[in-house]
Amino acid sequence: MIFLLLVWPLLAIGAEEIGAFDPLAYVDPLIGASNGGNVFPGASMPYGLAKAVADTNSTSNQGGFTMDGAMVTGFSGMHDSGTGGSPSLGNFPLFPYTNCPGGDVNQCVFPKKSRAAFGSFSNNSVNAKPGTFGITLDSGIRADMTATHHVSLFKFTFPNLGSDGQPAQPLILQDLSDLSDSRQDNGTVSVDPTTGRITGHARFLPSFGLGNYLLYFCTDFSGSDILDSGIFVNSRASTGVQNLTISRGINGYPLPGGAFVRFNSASEPILVRSATSYISVAQACQNAEREIPDFDFQVVSEAATKAWREKLKPVKVSTSGVSGSVLTNFYSGIYRTMINPQNMTGENPLWSSSEPYFDSFYCIWDLFRSQLPFLTIVDPSAVAEMVRSLIDTYRHTGWLPDCRMSLNKGYTQGGSNADNVLADAYIKGIHEGINWEDGYAAVVKDAEVEPYDWCCEGRGGLDSWKSLGYIPVQDFDYKGFGTMTRSISRTLEYAYNDFCISQIASGLKKTTDMEKYLESSGNWQNLYRPDQNSSWWNGTDTGFTGFFQPRFLNQTWGYQNPLNCSNLDPFSVCSLQNTGRETFESSIWEYGFFVPHDQATLITLYGGPEAFVNRLNYLHDANITYIGNEPAFLTVFQYHYAGRPALSGLRARSYIPAYFEPSPGGLPGNDDSGAMGSFLAFSMLGLFPNPGQNVYLITPPFFESVEITTGGALGAQKNNKTVAARVRSINFDGGNRNLYIQSATLDGKPFTRSWIDHSFFTQGKELVLTLGAEESDWGRRAEDLPPSLGRYRGFDRGNGTVKVKKGGETPLGRRNDGSFEGGMFSRPSWGMYR
Ligand SMILES: *[C@@H]1O[C@H](CO)[C@@H](O)[C@H](O)[C@H]1NC(C)=O
Ligand SMILES: *[C@@H]1O[C@H](CO)[C@@H](O)[C@H](O)[C@H]1NC(C)=O
Ligand SMILES: *[C@@H]1O[C@H](CO)[C@@H](O)[C@H](O)[C@H]1NC(C)=O
Ligand SMILES: *[C@@H]1O[C@H](CO)[C@@H](O)[C@H](O)[C@H]1NC(C)=O
Ligand SMILES: *[C@@H]1O[C@H](CO)[C@@H](O)[C@H](O)[C@H]1NC(C)=O
Ligand SMILES: *[C@@H]1O[C@H](CO)[C@@H](O)[C@H](O)[C@H]1NC(C)=O
Ligand SMILES: *[C@@H]1O[C@H](CO)[C@@H](O)[C@H](O)[C@H]1NC(C)=O
Ligand SMILES: *[C@@H]1O[C@H](CO)[C@@H](O)[C@H](O)[C@H]1NC(C)=O
Ligand SMILES: *[C@@H]1O[C@H](CO)[C@@H](O)[C@H](O)[C@H]1NC(C)=O
Ligand SMILES: *[C@@H]1O[C@H](CO)[C@@H](O)[C@H](O)[C@H]1NC(C)=O
Ligand SMILES: *[C@@H]1O[C@H](CO)[C@@H](O)[C@H](O)[C@H]1NC(C)=O
Ligand SMILES: CC(=O)N[C@H]1CO[C@H](CO)[C@@H](O)[C@@H]1O
């Protein structure tokens, strides 16, 4: 293959130039491309709009390509990664034939369904690297692809002879379709007989939301002389017609239609430059001509490779004592955090603005937990742009999005979780160009104004929320309308959203607001039923008492089995269906831990730290939770709050690599736009965020040393030199026996807290962990626990933990009279630790 001969040696030289360590050597984009990972494994720039890959006809082709025995049906340049819902995008696919039998275009197969028969391939023909993707079809056609930000470049290399034994006369078609066959009426396509340029547009549906979007395209060819061109409709084609406007179709399946170009010979590979634009054909063509002026595959692929190397460079780990598969898991996870959201600045036809525009927030319920917090460390400038885009979306649509794809609103899963994203960025000092007064107005609107249709923005049930302090099951709500389920998970998420709002209010010195939202952030307690027990389906008692339960408007209790919608419940309907339950995609057992801001009070309600640890163990050991869905993430690390940070580290290792293998089928579920990737990256770094708070929970890293250089305006500088934050482990043995932190130092001084704040990164500090083979007292005293709004109670002195005196001496949260002390959470800075 020409691709292999020319490109790889150059990449290798590039790698040597930056020294022995090249993070790209450890990225495998194919991880998650099968088995429901739904990862986009193709060629893209970081946050790029153009995402070129081979699309298959798998029933799990949300990310375009799969390695599950499905057939290739085309090569397209727009995708999302890791999503559930319908397959996203995949618009205007190309498909190549070496020739049409007998030279008759009607002997080529045009419709997507039937041309799948020509799309078989063997897995080992697939090459995927950051910025490039290649595959050889069993027909002998090799397809390599790469991308700039807006434009995909495909290189098709054909055999000398076609299937009929005649010399190659390649035909490349372009189809007015998308992965989910959502094309609406009046798609159009034109092919220029002289240049072969194919242009057109069509309207499609978003994959998990309302509305539709109009997408334009512009495709050019290079490498061989044009023989002829034309259009096809259904299974018939003609070289005598160059323009087509086509109906949506009949019987549900869009009528196949598109254009094609035929070439005289295949002595050279044929390059296809294809751009899409949400603005116009002219803009698609301009982007194409500007970004890829001369169809130089090598130049484009090297630029993409270089862009990825730059993005991954901030994270360096020691490779000593760890296998390549550990490194591949780690760096591939990081890579996946930067595929989506997509930077669509300049490609938003909905409003004109000088602010950035990002799309494919898919969905924020998934992203707020660790993906966006991860980017806050390694790519803070990108997060600043994303936050500006969210705020600008609020300015122009009236609301922060909860899920957004292809210019449309997506469905809200729980709370108004963009509030958490804004708070996380705010408290971590992401301010570059952000108008925080507008940001604050946006989150307050979520808390105060109920949308008429809260399917896709804001919150429902606000009257009840304010009068009763919870979302009632079977609420009476005549002001706004949405799916009246998830009353428990919405209550818990709204409570945390309000906490997040209080943190921004605090920073903006809006003290009255701060107190108000801190107060309502305690609403989760209104659904706690201390006498609720929980038994398995066979009647066996789990032995735990005290669970959240649904509550009616008249304040009496409803009932939902706390194990319903757990990983082990095969029957319940737990998503956004009308028949869904009171918890979204998760059980009362698991949501029972979702009080990220007040673990101390939760621990007390659950009977103290030991009982809390037992309950958390049961959640994991009995498989009630499943690490393949995002609510599980924080539960891995919540042992920290009960004074057992060692157990968080062990729990992380029980899931990684067992549930995350660096192979195509290795992910435990949808990657969700890189959410799973970021869970891996943070867990393996040994610093897990509690998103919306200035807190990272410390566990032993999977590497002897890690080094993170935070970029942008927040880059840590010492004497004008960029410095990295470092974690070093003494007695590191590859995670064999020494799995427990014995002691720690921060910048050389003893450090006993089990958590660290964001200044660790922005000031380039060094954390040195001394490991040992037994659990120690480190990080277990009450004063060393991570922040919580309520007071920690029931922690003993004696083994190093402090019994909190009655009346309380901790600076956290509520006073005895119910007012707030303005403790750690509510202060703009972490005064007591600076
Ligand atoms: C490779 O292809 C076969 C079908 O041809 C498929 O069943 C299998 O799962 C694939 N292997 C991997 C590792 O994805
Ligand atoms: C994919 O295409 C092949 C070949 O036409 C066909 O046998 C298979 O059933 C298709 N798969 C799906 C899920 O449609
Ligand atoms: C498509 O075009 C036809 C013919 O011009 C027109 O009657 C029809 O309303 C159009 N459909 C849509 C959805 O615009
Ligand atoms: C075909 O489409 C092209 C480009 O849109 C246009 O310039 C041309 O006039 C059209 N030709 C016919 C016959 O409609
Ligand atoms: C997003 O795109 C704009 C316009 O091309 C560019 O200026 C900006 O740097 C991009 N941001 C990121 C994070 O890639
Ligand atoms: C659980 O609670 C129900 C209802 O209060 C009660 O009937 C049952 O006996 C309890 N089970 C156990 C094991 O306590
Ligand atoms: C009931 O189910 C639970 C959970 O699967 C199991 O642990 C327990 O042994 C079962 N009890 C009986 C009596 O079968
Ligand atoms: C409270 O409301 C529920 C649901 O409408 C109803 O079943 C129950 O009887 C009511 N209880 C009282 C005491 O009104
Ligand atoms: C939990 O799931 C794992 C992996 O599927 C299995 O090995 C283990 O036996 C399960 N545990 C229980 C208690 O069902
Ligand atoms: C750092 O760089 C700035 C701007 O280049 C310069 O003014 C300043 O003196 C430098 N400080 C040190 C400590 O070198
Ligand atoms: C601390 O030690 C006391 C007795 O010395 C013991 O009862 C308690 O369980 C220990 N606490 C923890 C968190 O291990
Ligand atoms: C496994 C199981 O029992 N699931 C149950 C969850 O709750 C609904 C409604 O009570 C039951 O119908 C399901 O069978």
PDB file of N, CA, C and O and ligand atoms in Angstrom, residues 474 552 554 556, ligand 8:
ATOM      1  N   GLN A 474     -46.308  11.763  40.085  1.00  0.00           N
ATOM      2  CA  GLN A 474     -47.623  12.206  39.595  1.00  0.00           C
ATOM      3  C   GLN A 474     -47.905  13.653  40.018  1.00  0.00           C
ATOM      4  O   GLN A 474     -48.937  13.968  40.594  1.00  0.00           O
ATOM      5  N   PHE A 552     -45.831  11.635  47.010  1.00  0.00           N
ATOM      6  CA  PHE A 552     -46.939  12.286  46.316  1.00  0.00           C
ATOM      7  C   PHE A 552     -47.035  13.758  46.698  1.00  0.00           C
ATOM      8  O   PHE A 552     -46.424  14.216  47.647  1.00  0.00           O
ATOM      9  N   ASN A 554     -49.509  15.099  48.141  1.00  0.00           N
ATOM     10  CA  ASN A 554     -50.067  15.235  49.497  1.00  0.00           C
ATOM     11  C   ASN A 554     -49.061  14.789  50.559  1.00  0.00           C
ATOM     12  O   ASN A 554     -49.424  14.580  51.706  1.00  0.00           O
ATOM     13  N   THR A 556     -47.642  12.073  51.163  1.00  0.00           N
ATOM     14  CA  THR A 556     -47.537  10.661  51.557  1.00  0.00           C
ATOM     15  C   THR A 556     -46.557   9.976  50.606  1.00  0.00           C
ATOM     16  O   THR A 556     -46.225  10.502  49.543  1.00  0.00           O
TER      17      THR A 556
HETATM   18  C1  LIG B   8     -52.191  10.906  48.712  1.00  0.00           C
HETATM   19  O1  LIG B   8     -52.137  10.811  47.312  1.00  0.00           O
HETATM   20  C2  LIG B   8     -52.050   9.490  46.793  1.00  0.00           C
HETATM   21  C3  LIG B   8     -51.854   9.562  45.302  1.00  0.00           C
HETATM   22  O2  LIG B   8     -52.835  10.373  44.747  1.00  0.00           O
HETATM   23  C4  LIG B   8     -53.290   8.722  47.193  1.00  0.00           C
HETATM   24  O3  LIG B   8     -53.192   7.399  46.720  1.00  0.00           O
HETATM   25  C5  LIG B   8     -53.412   8.731  48.697  1.00  0.00           C
HETATM   26  O4  LIG B   8     -54.621   8.095  49.063  1.00  0.00           O
HETATM   27  C6  LIG B   8     -53.392  10.137  49.248  1.00  0.00           C
HETATM   28  N1  LIG B   8     -53.318  10.054  50.687  1.00  0.00           N
HETATM   29  C7  LIG B   8     -53.994  10.901  51.480  1.00  0.00           C
HETATM   30  C8  LIG B   8     -53.832  10.688  52.939  1.00  0.00           C
HETATM   31  O5  LIG B   8     -54.671  11.784  51.017  1.00  0.00           O
END
